[in-house]
Coordinates of C-alpha atoms in Angstrom, one line a residue:
Chain A
E26 CA -16.8 11.2 -4.7
V27 CA -14.4 9.3 -2.4
Q28 CA -11.1 11.2 -2.2
L29 CA -8.0 11.5 -0.1
V30 CA -5.7 14.5 -0.3
E31 CA -2.4 14.7 1.5
S32 CA -0.6 17.8 2.5
G33 CA 2.4 18.8 4.7
G34 CA 5.3 17.4 2.8
G35 CA 8.5 19.3 2.2
L36 CA 12.2 19.6 2.7
I37 CA 13.3 18.9 6.3
Q38 CA 16.8 18.5 7.9
P39 CA 17.8 15.3 9.4
G40 CA 16.6 15.0 13.0
G41 CA 13.7 17.3 12.3
S42 CA 9.9 16.8 12.6
L43 CA 7.1 17.0 10.1
R44 CA 3.3 16.3 10.3
L45 CA 1.5 15.0 7.3
S46 CA -2.2 15.5 6.9
C47 CA -4.7 13.6 4.9
A48 CA -8.2 15.0 4.2
A49 CA -10.9 12.5 3.4
S50 CA -14.1 13.2 1.6
G51 CA -16.9 10.9 0.5
F52 CA -16.5 8.6 3.5
T53 CA -15.8 8.6 7.2
V54 CA -12.2 8.0 8.3
S55 CA -13.2 6.7 11.7
T56 CA -15.2 3.8 10.3
N57 CA -12.4 2.6 8.1
Y58 CA -9.0 1.0 8.6
M59 CA -6.5 3.7 7.4
S60 CA -2.8 3.4 6.6
W61 CA 0.2 5.4 5.5
V62 CA 2.3 3.8 2.8
R63 CA 5.5 5.4 1.5
Q64 CA 7.6 5.0 -1.7
A65 CA 11.2 6.2 -1.8
P66 CA 12.3 7.7 -5.2
G67 CA 12.6 4.9 -7.8
K68 CA 11.9 2.2 -5.1
G69 CA 9.0 0.0 -4.1
L70 CA 6.1 0.5 -1.7
E71 CA 6.6 0.3 2.0
W72 CA 3.8 0.1 4.5
V73 CA 4.3 2.5 7.4
S74 CA 1.4 2.5 9.8
V75 CA -2.2 1.6 10.3
I76 CA -5.0 2.9 12.6
W77 CA -7.9 0.6 13.1
R78 CA -11.5 1.6 13.5
D79 CA -11.2 1.2 17.3
G80 CA -8.1 3.4 17.4
T81 CA -5.5 0.6 17.7
T82 CA -2.3 1.5 15.9
Y83 CA 0.6 -0.5 14.5
Y84 CA 3.9 0.6 12.9
A85 CA 6.6 -0.8 10.7
E86 CA 9.8 -1.5 12.6
S87 CA 11.6 1.1 10.6
V88 CA 9.5 3.9 12.0
K89 CA 8.4 2.6 15.4
G90 CA 9.1 5.1 18.2
R91 CA 9.6 7.9 15.7
F92 CA 6.3 8.2 13.8
T93 CA 2.7 8.5 15.2
I94 CA -0.5 7.9 13.3
S95 CA -3.7 9.6 14.5
R96 CA -7.0 10.9 13.3
D97 CA -9.4 13.7 14.0
N98 CA -12.9 12.4 13.7
S99 CA -14.5 15.9 13.8
K100 CA -12.4 17.0 10.9
N101 CA -12.4 13.6 9.1
M102 CA -8.6 13.8 8.9
L103 CA -5.7 11.4 9.2
Y104 CA -2.3 12.4 10.3
L105 CA 1.3 11.1 10.5
Q106 CA 3.6 12.8 12.9
M107 CA 7.2 12.1 11.9
N108 CA 10.0 12.9 14.4
S109 CA 13.7 12.2 14.3
L110 CA 13.6 12.1 10.6
R111 CA 16.5 10.4 8.7
G112 CA 17.6 10.4 5.1
E113 CA 16.1 7.0 4.5
D114 CA 12.7 8.5 5.3
T115 CA 12.8 10.5 2.1
A116 CA 9.8 9.3 0.1
M117 CA 6.4 10.0 -1.3
Y118 CA 3.9 9.3 1.5
Y119 CA 0.4 8.1 0.6
C120 CA -2.5 7.8 2.9
A121 CA -4.7 4.8 1.9
R122 CA -8.1 3.5 2.9
E123 CA -8.8 -0.2 3.2
L124 CA -11.8 -1.9 1.6
Q125 CA -14.9 -1.6 3.9
I126 CA -14.9 -5.3 4.4
A127 CA -11.2 -5.4 5.2
K128 CA -9.8 -5.5 8.7
G129 CA -6.3 -4.2 8.3
Q130 CA -5.0 -6.8 5.9
G131 CA -3.7 -4.4 3.4
A132 CA -6.4 -4.2 0.8
F133 CA -6.2 -0.5 0.0
D134 CA -8.9 0.6 -2.4
C135 CA -8.4 4.3 -2.2
W136 CA -5.2 6.3 -2.3
G137 CA -4.3 9.9 -2.1
Q138 CA -2.0 11.6 -4.6
G139 CA 0.9 11.5 -2.2
A140 CA 3.0 14.1 -0.2
L141 CA 6.7 14.2 -0.9
V142 CA 9.0 14.3 2.1
I143 CA 12.7 15.0 1.5
V144 CA 15.1 14.7 4.4
S145 CA 18.3 16.4 3.6
S146 CA 20.7 19.0 5.0
Chain B
Q6 CA 9.8 -7.8 8.3
S7 CA 11.6 -8.5 5.0
A8 CA 9.9 -7.6 1.7
L9 CA 8.2 -10.3 -0.3
T10 CA 10.1 -11.6 -3.2
Q11 CA 9.0 -10.7 -6.8
P12 CA 10.8 -11.0 -10.1
A13 CA 12.2 -7.7 -11.1
S14 CA 10.7 -7.8 -14.5
V15 CA 8.4 -9.9 -16.8
S16 CA 7.4 -9.4 -20.3
G17 CA 4.8 -10.7 -22.8
S18 CA 3.3 -9.9 -26.2
P19 CA -0.2 -8.6 -26.7
G20 CA -2.8 -11.3 -26.2
Q21 CA -0.5 -13.6 -24.3
S22 CA -0.7 -14.5 -20.6
I23 CA 1.9 -13.7 -17.9
T24 CA 2.2 -14.7 -14.3
I25 CA 4.0 -12.8 -11.6
S26 CA 5.1 -14.6 -8.4
C27 CA 5.3 -13.3 -4.9
T28 CA 7.1 -15.4 -2.3
G29 CA 7.0 -14.8 1.4
T30 CA 7.1 -16.9 4.5
S31 CA 4.8 -18.8 6.9
S32 CA 4.5 -15.5 8.8
D33 CA 2.9 -13.6 6.0
V34 CA 1.8 -15.1 2.7
G35 CA 1.5 -18.6 4.1
A36 CA -0.2 -17.5 7.3
Y37 CA -3.4 -15.9 5.9
D38 CA -5.4 -15.6 2.7
Y39 CA -4.7 -11.8 2.8
V40 CA -2.6 -11.2 -0.3
S41 CA -3.3 -8.2 -2.5
W42 CA -2.0 -7.0 -5.8
Y43 CA -1.5 -3.4 -7.0
Q44 CA -0.9 -1.9 -10.4
Q45 CA 1.1 1.4 -10.5
H46 CA 1.7 3.4 -13.7
S47 CA 4.7 5.7 -13.5
V48 CA 4.3 8.3 -10.8
K49 CA 0.6 7.6 -10.1
A50 CA -0.9 6.2 -7.0
P51 CA -1.2 2.4 -6.9
K52 CA -4.5 0.7 -7.9
L53 CA -5.9 -2.3 -6.1
M54 CA -6.3 -5.2 -8.6
I55 CA -6.7 -8.3 -6.4
Y56 CA -7.5 -8.7 -2.7
D57 CA -7.7 -11.7 -0.4
V58 CA -5.7 -13.7 -2.9
T59 CA -8.4 -14.2 -5.5
N60 CA -11.0 -11.3 -5.3
R61 CA -11.3 -8.5 -7.8
P62 CA -12.6 -5.1 -6.8
S63 CA -15.5 -3.8 -8.8
G64 CA -14.3 -2.4 -12.1
V65 CA -11.2 -4.5 -12.4
S66 CA -11.0 -6.5 -15.6
N67 CA -11.5 -10.3 -15.3
R68 CA -8.3 -10.7 -17.2
F69 CA -6.6 -10.3 -13.8
S70 CA -6.7 -13.3 -11.5
G71 CA -4.8 -14.3 -8.3
S72 CA -3.9 -17.6 -6.6
K73 CA -1.8 -18.9 -3.8
S74 CA 0.0 -22.1 -2.9
G75 CA 1.8 -22.3 0.4
N76 CA 4.1 -19.3 0.8
T77 CA 3.8 -18.1 -2.8
A78 CA 1.1 -16.1 -4.4
S79 CA 0.7 -15.4 -8.0
L80 CA -1.0 -12.8 -10.3
T81 CA -1.9 -13.9 -13.8
I82 CA -2.8 -11.4 -16.5
S83 CA -4.4 -13.0 -19.5
G84 CA -5.0 -11.4 -23.0
L85 CA -2.2 -8.9 -22.4
Q86 CA -2.9 -5.3 -23.5
A87 CA -0.6 -2.4 -24.0
E88 CA -2.3 -0.6 -21.1
D89 CA -1.2 -3.4 -18.7
E90 CA 2.4 -2.2 -18.9
A91 CA 3.1 -1.0 -15.4
D92 CA 4.7 -1.9 -12.1
Y93 CA 3.0 -4.6 -10.0
Y94 CA 3.3 -5.0 -6.3
C95 CA 2.0 -7.8 -4.0
S96 CA 1.3 -7.3 -0.4
S97 CA 0.4 -9.6 2.5
Y98 CA -0.8 -9.2 6.1
T99 CA 1.6 -10.6 8.6
T100 CA 1.4 -12.3 12.0
S101 CA 2.8 -9.1 13.5
R102 CA -0.4 -7.3 12.4
S103 CA 1.6 -5.3 9.8
V104 CA 1.5 -5.3 6.1
V105 CA 4.5 -6.2 3.9
F106 CA 4.9 -5.4 0.2
G107 CA 6.9 -7.1 -2.5
G108 CA 9.8 -5.4 -4.2
G109 CA 7.7 -4.8 -7.3
T110 CA 7.7 -6.3 -10.9
K111 CA 8.0 -4.2 -14.0
L112 CA 5.7 -5.6 -16.7
T113 CA 6.7 -4.8 -20.3
V114 CA 4.3 -5.5 -23.1
L115 CA 6.4 -6.2 -26.2

């Protein structure tokens, strides 16, 4: 069964750091385009970052320079390192897989259940 | 990158058809045929309903269809059912190699 399970969310003070993890099963992370998408409470979806099959990464302007997406092929895991966190980063963070035929265009066919990050003092 | 523009809400009666619009710019919706639509029920993870403007993933009802003209994409749901009541989001690939979502549309089935 294809599945994504996020972990690592929690309450963190402004300026702090947090690393989200996403465990994949039923498919290989390194052969897919993988993204992080977030949703602030009561708000819409916001794309955060993508890592391509070849390892190329892209970020939303709102997180560029603060967040880093990465993967561990040996563990079949996706990560999001979040530094210099701000109140506006408070959200549910989803890891998402693109359709096999997709190439980073935002066709996410598999989503995790989400990890809640709350940035507050 | 500004969010794509969607109506905040739409409604329809069972059996009717509704259309949700998604307006972007020549840097996103108008640049590629890479528009997707997602359905989200309450606090659940989104579900892909349409990709590449018109394509349905396996298992998605053919009551859902997509189209695009210029910088505006549309999702049409025909034969509305109570289970279709949810939030719907469009997304588009952009010339900056990022993805941008719409603000979301709440569909109410009367």
